[in-house]
Short mmCIF file of C-alpha atoms and ligand atoms in Angstrom, two decimals:
data_model
loop_
_atom_site.label_atom_id
_atom_site.label_comp_id
_atom_site.label_asym_id
_atom_site.label_seq_id
_atom_site.Cartn_x
_atom_site.Cartn_y
_atom_site.Cartn_z
CA MET A 29 159.11 -96.37 -103.91
CA THR A 30 157.27 -99.53 -104.71
CA GLN A 31 159.25 -102.71 -103.84
CA ARG A 32 159.47 -105.30 -106.65
CA LEU A 33 159.08 -108.79 -105.12
CA LYS A 34 159.51 -112.23 -106.73
CA ARG A 35 157.62 -115.38 -105.88
CA GLU A 36 160.29 -116.48 -103.32
CA GLU A 37 159.52 -113.26 -101.40
CA LEU A 38 155.83 -114.05 -100.77
CA PRO A 39 156.51 -114.45 -97.03
CA LEU A 40 157.76 -110.87 -97.00
CA ALA A 41 154.71 -109.70 -99.08
CA ALA A 42 152.44 -111.40 -96.54
CA ASP A 43 154.27 -109.76 -93.66
CA MET A 44 153.87 -106.37 -95.33
CA LEU A 45 150.12 -106.99 -95.68
CA ARG A 46 149.85 -107.92 -92.01
CA ARG A 47 151.62 -104.62 -91.16
CA GLY A 48 148.98 -102.60 -92.95
CA MET A 49 150.89 -102.02 -96.22
CA LEU A 50 149.54 -102.19 -99.80
CA VAL A 51 150.86 -105.10 -101.98
CA ALA A 52 149.72 -105.72 -105.54
CA PHE A 53 149.57 -109.36 -106.64
CA PRO A 54 148.45 -111.38 -109.72
CA THR A 55 145.19 -113.28 -109.75
CA GLU A 56 143.66 -115.40 -112.52
CA THR A 57 141.52 -112.45 -113.57
CA VAL A 58 143.50 -109.19 -113.12
CA PHE A 59 146.11 -107.89 -110.61
CA GLY A 60 144.70 -106.75 -107.31
CA ILE A 61 146.03 -104.21 -104.81
CA GLY A 62 145.81 -106.01 -101.48
CA ALA A 63 145.36 -104.66 -97.94
CA ASP A 64 144.33 -106.29 -94.69
CA ALA A 65 140.50 -106.12 -94.75
CA THR A 66 140.36 -105.83 -91.00
CA ASN A 67 142.68 -102.76 -90.88
CA GLU A 68 140.67 -99.62 -91.57
CA LEU A 69 143.63 -97.37 -92.23
CA ALA A 70 145.25 -99.82 -94.62
CA VAL A 71 142.00 -100.09 -96.58
CA GLN A 72 141.64 -96.30 -96.72
CA ARG A 73 145.06 -96.13 -98.35
CA ILE A 74 143.83 -98.32 -101.22
CA PHE A 75 141.23 -95.66 -102.08
CA VAL A 76 143.84 -92.96 -102.03
CA ALA A 77 146.32 -94.97 -104.14
CA LYS A 78 143.66 -95.67 -106.77
CA GLY A 79 141.87 -92.34 -106.59
CA ARG A 80 138.79 -94.53 -106.09
CA PRO A 81 135.37 -93.06 -105.25
CA SER A 82 134.59 -93.89 -101.64
CA ASP A 83 131.16 -95.25 -102.43
CA ASN A 84 132.62 -98.19 -104.41
CA PRO A 85 133.17 -101.22 -102.16
CA LEU A 86 136.08 -103.70 -102.42
CA ILE A 87 136.09 -107.46 -102.81
CA VAL A 88 137.54 -109.44 -99.85
CA HIS A 89 139.78 -112.30 -100.86
CA LEU A 90 140.13 -115.53 -98.84
CA ALA A 91 142.50 -118.49 -99.03
CA ASP A 92 139.65 -120.97 -98.54
CA VAL A 93 136.03 -121.43 -97.43
CA SER A 94 137.00 -122.04 -93.82
CA GLN A 95 137.66 -118.26 -93.49
CA LEU A 96 134.17 -117.40 -94.71
CA ASP A 97 132.66 -117.04 -91.23
CA HIS A 98 135.31 -114.42 -90.37
CA VAL A 99 133.99 -111.98 -92.89
CA ALA A 100 130.36 -113.01 -93.57
CA ARG A 101 127.34 -114.21 -91.59
CA ASP A 102 123.97 -115.85 -92.33
CA ILE A 103 125.48 -117.44 -95.44
CA PRO A 104 122.68 -118.87 -97.60
CA ASP A 105 122.83 -122.46 -98.75
CA LEU A 106 123.01 -121.27 -102.36
CA ALA A 107 126.23 -119.41 -101.63
CA HIS A 108 127.80 -122.52 -100.11
CA LYS A 109 126.83 -124.54 -103.19
CA LEU A 110 128.27 -121.82 -105.51
CA PHE A 111 131.54 -121.70 -103.63
CA GLU A 112 131.71 -125.49 -103.67
CA ARG A 113 131.31 -125.53 -107.47
CA PHE A 114 133.20 -122.46 -108.61
CA SER A 115 135.80 -121.68 -105.97
CA PRO A 116 138.69 -121.23 -106.04
CA GLY A 117 138.01 -119.21 -109.18
CA PRO A 118 136.65 -116.07 -110.72
CA LEU A 119 133.41 -115.88 -108.73
CA THR A 120 132.57 -113.15 -106.19
CA ILE A 121 129.54 -113.55 -103.92
CA VAL A 122 127.92 -110.66 -102.00
CA LEU A 123 127.02 -111.72 -98.46
CA GLN A 124 125.95 -110.20 -95.14
CA LYS A 125 129.06 -108.77 -93.52
CA GLN A 126 130.74 -109.52 -90.16
CA SER A 127 131.61 -106.51 -88.03
CA LYS A 128 135.40 -107.16 -88.08
CA VAL A 129 135.49 -106.24 -91.77
CA ALA A 130 136.72 -102.58 -91.93
CA PRO A 131 133.82 -100.21 -92.75
CA THR A 132 135.63 -98.63 -95.67
CA VAL A 133 135.91 -102.05 -97.43
CA THR A 134 132.19 -102.20 -97.90
CA ALA A 135 131.68 -98.40 -98.44
CA GLY A 136 129.36 -98.42 -95.48
CA LEU A 137 127.11 -101.24 -96.86
CA ASP A 138 126.04 -104.11 -94.60
CA THR A 139 127.12 -106.59 -97.28
CA VAL A 140 130.60 -107.77 -98.23
CA ALA A 141 131.72 -109.20 -101.59
CA VAL A 142 133.87 -112.38 -101.11
CA ARG A 143 136.10 -114.29 -103.59
CA ILE A 144 138.58 -117.17 -103.34
CA PRO A 145 141.01 -116.72 -106.28
CA SER A 146 142.58 -119.71 -108.06
CA HIS A 147 145.94 -118.20 -109.05
CA PRO A 148 148.63 -120.15 -107.10
CA ILE A 149 150.50 -116.96 -106.12
CA ALA A 150 147.36 -115.24 -104.91
CA LEU A 151 146.38 -118.31 -102.93
CA GLU A 152 149.78 -118.75 -101.41
CA LEU A 153 149.93 -115.10 -100.44
CA LEU A 154 146.46 -115.27 -98.88
CA ARG A 155 147.45 -118.40 -96.85
CA LEU A 156 150.65 -116.78 -95.62
CA ALA A 157 148.92 -113.49 -94.76
CA LYS A 158 146.30 -115.38 -92.71
CA VAL A 159 143.98 -112.31 -92.74
CA PRO A 160 141.25 -111.59 -95.23
CA ILE A 161 142.63 -109.32 -98.00
CA ALA A 162 140.58 -106.54 -99.59
CA ALA A 163 141.73 -106.12 -103.18
CA PRO A 164 140.36 -104.04 -105.99
CA SER A 165 141.79 -104.23 -109.50
CA ALA A 166 145.28 -102.71 -109.63
CA ASN A 167 144.79 -99.62 -111.77
CA ARG A 168 144.14 -95.92 -111.25
CA SER A 169 140.40 -95.53 -110.96
CA GLY A 170 138.68 -95.31 -114.34
CA ARG A 171 141.67 -96.79 -116.25
CA PRO A 172 141.79 -100.30 -117.87
CA SER A 173 142.59 -102.89 -115.18
CA GLY A 174 146.21 -104.05 -114.89
CA THR A 175 146.85 -107.58 -116.21
CA THR A 176 150.70 -107.38 -116.15
CA TRP A 177 152.95 -106.14 -113.39
CA GLN A 178 154.36 -103.54 -115.74
CA ALA A 179 150.88 -102.14 -116.38
CA VAL A 180 150.24 -101.99 -112.65
CA LEU A 181 153.43 -99.99 -112.09
CA GLU A 182 152.51 -97.64 -114.94
CA ASP A 183 149.56 -96.52 -112.82
CA LEU A 184 150.68 -97.14 -109.29
CA ASP A 185 154.48 -96.95 -108.94
CA GLY A 186 155.21 -95.04 -105.76
CA ARG A 187 151.56 -95.22 -104.68
CA ILE A 188 151.69 -98.78 -103.32
CA ASP A 189 154.25 -100.36 -101.09
CA ALA A 190 155.09 -103.51 -103.11
CA ILE A 191 154.12 -105.64 -106.03
CA VAL A 192 154.61 -109.32 -106.76
CA CYS A 193 156.17 -109.27 -110.21
CA GLU A 194 154.93 -112.57 -111.61
CA PRO A 195 152.68 -113.33 -114.56
CA GLY A 196 149.07 -114.45 -114.34
CA CYS A 197 145.74 -113.08 -115.35
CA ASP A 198 144.91 -115.80 -117.91
CA VAL A 199 141.29 -114.76 -117.88
CA GLY A 200 142.04 -111.07 -118.23
CA LEU A 201 138.59 -109.76 -117.16
CA GLU A 202 137.42 -109.37 -113.58
CA SER A 203 135.45 -111.92 -111.63
CA THR A 204 131.68 -112.51 -112.02
CA VAL A 205 129.97 -110.77 -109.06
CA VAL A 206 126.69 -112.27 -107.87
CA ASP A 207 124.07 -111.55 -105.27
CA VAL A 208 122.13 -114.43 -103.69
CA SER A 209 120.40 -112.57 -100.89
CA ASP A 210 116.85 -113.08 -102.29
CA GLY A 211 117.36 -116.82 -102.80
CA GLU A 212 117.97 -116.15 -106.54
CA LEU A 213 121.30 -116.02 -108.36
CA ILE A 214 121.60 -112.55 -109.74
CA ILE A 215 124.63 -111.36 -111.70
CA LEU A 216 125.74 -107.82 -110.70
CA ARG A 217 128.86 -107.85 -112.88
CA MET A 218 129.55 -110.19 -115.82
CA GLY A 219 132.86 -112.04 -115.70
CA SER A 220 134.30 -115.26 -117.09
CA ILE A 221 131.76 -117.40 -115.36
CA SER A 222 128.75 -116.90 -117.66
CA ILE A 223 125.03 -117.64 -117.40
CA ALA A 224 125.74 -120.74 -119.57
CA ASP A 225 128.38 -121.92 -117.09
CA PHE A 226 125.94 -121.50 -114.19
CA ARG A 227 123.29 -123.35 -116.15
CA LEU A 228 125.67 -126.24 -116.99
CA ALA A 229 126.30 -126.59 -113.26
CA GLY A 230 122.58 -126.67 -112.54
CA PHE A 231 122.15 -123.04 -111.36
CA HIS A 232 119.67 -120.63 -112.85
CA ALA A 233 121.14 -117.10 -113.09
CA ARG A 234 119.87 -113.85 -114.45
CA HIS A 235 121.40 -110.42 -115.05
CA ALA A 236 120.64 -107.50 -112.76
CA ASP A 237 121.17 -105.24 -115.76
CA SER A 238 119.53 -106.74 -118.81
CA ALA A 239 120.59 -103.61 -120.80
CA SER A 240 124.21 -104.73 -120.69
CA THR A 241 123.45 -107.97 -122.50
CA ASN A 242 121.39 -106.45 -125.27
CA HIS A 243 122.52 -103.04 -126.18
CA ALA A 244 120.29 -102.70 -129.22
CA ALA A 245 117.20 -103.16 -127.05
CA GLU A 246 118.48 -100.72 -124.45
CA SER A 247 115.79 -98.13 -124.70
CA GLU A 248 113.17 -100.81 -124.04
CA THR A 249 115.12 -102.39 -121.26
CA ASN A 250 115.71 -99.05 -119.51
CA SER A 251 112.20 -99.21 -118.21
CA THR A 252 112.77 -102.65 -116.71
CA PHE A 253 116.25 -101.85 -115.42
CA ASP A 254 116.39 -102.90 -111.73
CA ARG A 255 117.62 -99.83 -109.89
CA SER A 256 117.69 -101.45 -106.48
CA LEU A 257 120.23 -103.91 -107.83
CA LEU A 258 122.34 -101.17 -109.25
CA ARG A 259 122.52 -99.70 -105.75
CA ARG A 260 123.57 -103.02 -104.46
CA SER A 261 126.62 -102.98 -106.79
CA PRO A 262 127.65 -99.38 -106.64
CA GLY A 263 130.84 -99.78 -108.64
CA THR A 264 128.96 -100.39 -111.82
CA VAL A 265 127.81 -96.75 -112.10
CA HIS A 266 131.33 -95.28 -112.23
CA PRO A 267 133.27 -94.75 -115.48
CA HIS A 268 135.58 -97.73 -116.03
CA TYR A 269 138.29 -99.26 -118.17
CA ARG A 270 138.89 -96.04 -120.15
CA PRO A 271 142.18 -95.55 -122.00
CA SER A 272 143.20 -92.00 -122.99
CA ALA A 273 142.35 -92.83 -126.63
CA LYS A 274 138.74 -92.85 -127.77
CA VAL A 275 137.31 -96.38 -128.14
CA VAL A 276 134.87 -97.10 -131.02
CA ILE A 277 133.10 -100.42 -131.35
CA VAL A 278 132.63 -101.79 -134.84
CA ASP A 279 131.40 -105.09 -136.32
CA SER A 280 133.15 -107.06 -139.04
CA GLU A 281 130.74 -105.67 -141.65
CA TRP A 282 131.65 -102.05 -140.82
CA ASN A 283 132.40 -99.93 -143.84
CA GLY A 284 132.59 -96.41 -142.42
CA THR A 285 135.51 -94.00 -142.71
CA PRO A 286 137.85 -94.14 -139.73
CA ILE A 287 138.08 -90.78 -137.99
CA GLY A 288 140.96 -89.41 -136.01
CA GLY A 289 144.71 -89.11 -136.39
CA ARG A 290 146.51 -92.28 -135.37
CA ILE A 291 144.09 -95.17 -135.33
CA ALA A 292 144.36 -98.75 -134.03
CA TYR A 293 142.29 -101.82 -134.73
CA GLY A 294 141.80 -104.90 -132.61
CA GLY A 295 139.50 -107.83 -133.34
CA LEU A 296 139.06 -111.39 -134.49
CA VAL A 297 139.10 -110.70 -138.26
CA PRO A 298 140.34 -107.86 -140.48
CA ILE A 299 137.97 -105.13 -141.66
CA GLU A 300 138.21 -104.27 -145.25
CA GLY A 301 139.49 -100.77 -146.03
CA MET A 302 140.64 -100.14 -142.46
CA GLN A 303 144.32 -99.19 -142.53
CA PRO A 304 145.32 -98.56 -138.91
CA THR A 305 148.69 -97.47 -137.50
CA MET A 306 148.48 -100.36 -135.12
CA ILE A 307 146.69 -103.69 -135.57
CA ARG A 308 146.08 -106.63 -133.36
CA PHE A 309 144.29 -109.87 -134.17
CA PHE A 310 143.10 -112.33 -131.55
CA GLN A 311 142.72 -116.05 -132.29
CA SER A 312 139.59 -116.44 -130.12
CA VAL A 313 137.23 -114.60 -127.84
CA ASN A 314 139.18 -115.93 -124.89
CA GLU A 315 142.44 -114.55 -126.21
CA TYR A 316 140.70 -111.26 -127.03
CA ALA A 317 139.40 -111.07 -123.45
CA ALA A 318 142.74 -112.01 -121.90
CA ALA A 319 144.57 -109.34 -123.92
CA PHE A 320 141.87 -106.66 -123.98
CA TYR A 321 143.07 -104.30 -121.22
CA GLU A 322 146.68 -104.64 -122.26
CA PHE A 323 145.71 -103.84 -125.86
CA LEU A 324 144.04 -100.60 -124.72
CA ARG A 325 147.16 -99.70 -122.70
CA GLU A 326 149.47 -100.55 -125.63
CA CYS A 327 147.45 -98.17 -127.75
CA ASP A 328 147.93 -95.39 -125.21
CA ARG A 329 151.70 -96.06 -125.06
CA ALA A 330 151.79 -95.76 -128.88
CA GLY A 331 149.95 -92.41 -128.76
CA ILE A 332 146.90 -93.77 -130.64
CA ASP A 333 143.93 -91.33 -130.90
CA VAL A 334 141.10 -93.73 -131.76
CA ILE A 335 140.97 -97.50 -131.04
CA TYR A 336 138.50 -99.46 -133.17
CA CYS A 337 137.43 -102.67 -131.41
CA GLN A 338 135.54 -105.39 -133.15
CA SER A 339 132.49 -106.53 -131.28
CA VAL A 340 132.05 -110.23 -130.56
CA GLU A 341 128.98 -112.42 -130.16
CA GLU A 342 127.41 -112.06 -126.70
CA THR A 343 127.61 -115.66 -125.52
CA GLU A 344 129.65 -116.95 -122.65
CA LEU A 345 132.88 -114.91 -122.18
CA GLY A 346 131.75 -112.65 -125.03
CA THR A 347 129.15 -111.15 -122.74
CA ALA A 348 131.71 -110.01 -120.23
CA LEU A 349 134.04 -108.79 -123.02
CA MET A 350 131.29 -106.69 -124.61
CA ASP A 351 130.40 -105.26 -121.18
CA ARG A 352 133.95 -104.08 -120.71
CA MET A 353 134.27 -102.85 -124.33
CA ARG A 354 131.12 -100.72 -123.97
CA ARG A 355 132.38 -99.16 -120.76
CA ALA A 356 135.77 -98.52 -122.37
CA ALA A 357 133.88 -96.77 -125.14
CA GLY A 358 132.02 -94.69 -122.57
CA GLN A 359 128.67 -96.36 -123.32
CA SER A 360 127.77 -96.87 -119.72
CA VAL A 361 124.93 -98.18 -117.69
CA PRO A 362 121.56 -96.28 -117.88
CA SER A 363 121.92 -94.33 -114.65
CA LEU A 364 125.19 -92.77 -115.89
CA ARG A 365 123.71 -91.57 -119.17
CA GLU A 366 120.84 -90.08 -117.29
CA GLY A 367 123.02 -87.95 -115.19
O1 TXA B 9 138.51 -110.29 -110.52
C1 TXA B 9 138.28 -109.47 -109.61
O2 TXA B 9 137.15 -109.40 -109.09
C2 TXA B 9 139.38 -108.48 -109.26
C3 TXA B 9 140.53 -109.33 -108.61
C4 TXA B 9 141.63 -108.41 -108.07
O3 TXA B 9 140.02 -110.15 -107.64
N1 TXA B 9 138.91 -107.46 -108.38
C5 TXA B 9 138.10 -106.49 -108.83
O4 TXA B 9 137.81 -105.53 -107.81
O5 TXA B 9 137.63 -106.40 -109.94
P1 TXA B 9 137.15 -104.10 -108.15
O6 TXA B 9 137.26 -103.36 -106.98
O7 TXA B 9 137.81 -103.53 -109.38
O8 TXA B 9 135.65 -104.42 -108.44
C6 TXA B 9 134.82 -104.81 -107.42
C7 TXA B 9 133.36 -104.84 -107.85
C8 TXA B 9 132.83 -103.48 -107.96
O9 TXA B 9 131.94 -103.40 -109.09
C9 TXA B 9 132.07 -103.27 -106.69
O10 TXA B 9 131.06 -102.29 -106.77
C10 TXA B 9 131.52 -104.72 -106.44
O11 TXA B 9 132.58 -105.49 -106.86
N2 TXA B 9 131.26 -104.87 -104.99
C11 TXA B 9 132.14 -104.96 -104.00
N3 TXA B 9 131.54 -105.09 -102.81
C12 TXA B 9 130.18 -105.13 -103.05
C13 TXA B 9 128.98 -105.26 -102.26
N4 TXA B 9 129.08 -105.35 -100.97
N5 TXA B 9 127.82 -105.27 -102.86
C14 TXA B 9 127.79 -105.15 -104.25
N6 TXA B 9 128.83 -105.05 -105.05
C15 TXA B 9 130.00 -105.01 -104.49
MG1 MG B 10 138.20 -102.33 -111.02
#
């Protein structure tokens, strides 16, 4: 049985975490399943609860930068500058790990991914827990991430010890994951902090996987795809964000014939001739991103067979949304297609 906790019960939630239990909590991106990152057994239970492949490392969450030295070492100046500018917030930085981080957290890598979330409940819980908290997105492995507590329970009721049942997840897509180990800012996973945001703040960033930003040019970019970076972010090779329904990406000019039984459509504008069973319009790319995972889950609840999702322009948050949409549609990174 998973205990349902309210905000007032955060001290209890923190106590459970300190005792090696699994507690899901909201962040500004998606819900996470927390465990004490220094407790190997607790961390192993996360992998069991999610059915997560053991080669996919977890992000360690901290209450503030003063805890950084507990989990990471030899922190480059660039990382300090990025934390100063973007934390607390949806930025995750991969750093050299300290030995007290449980080995399973990092899937045996000598690096650890670190993030300071900005959601007040997440921050308060981290402060009360006093230990670094490893937390992957709160969903069964491969499924769309949970952005409401109800969605989290749909996947994990009975598999985790407790959940903080409060709203959050205004961003709706996971944090931007970056690597700075070569003195360069390299994006391993797109998130709400975009290349344009980095540029505005005076940082030059580039994608590890240029194929994910320009799908049309994918066959060309395959040859320049940086495999060493893919190895550095192992999670990106696994299937992700997949509802039971089939996801098909269409643009606003699409004039094909929808296939399948019960169809759904989600996008910014209507598509002429499309008469879906379920329809959802979003006012902006931000709203589309915030509601995307929940939209996929709603379609599954309604027994939809095929979900048509309208593509968006790949600028700012649109880049992260398109990345998730392609993965939901099963169009994955080059290494997956190859085998
Ligand atoms: O917004 C988020 O980041 C959410 C909330 C809960 O904080 N968390 C999240 O965790 O999305 P998860 O486990 O679903 O995704 C973690 C990503 C994976 O792609 C993983 O491979 C990558 O971070 N990662 C973790 N540790 C890494 C490391 N040492 N080196 C490279 N990539 C790493
Ligand atoms: Mg995830």
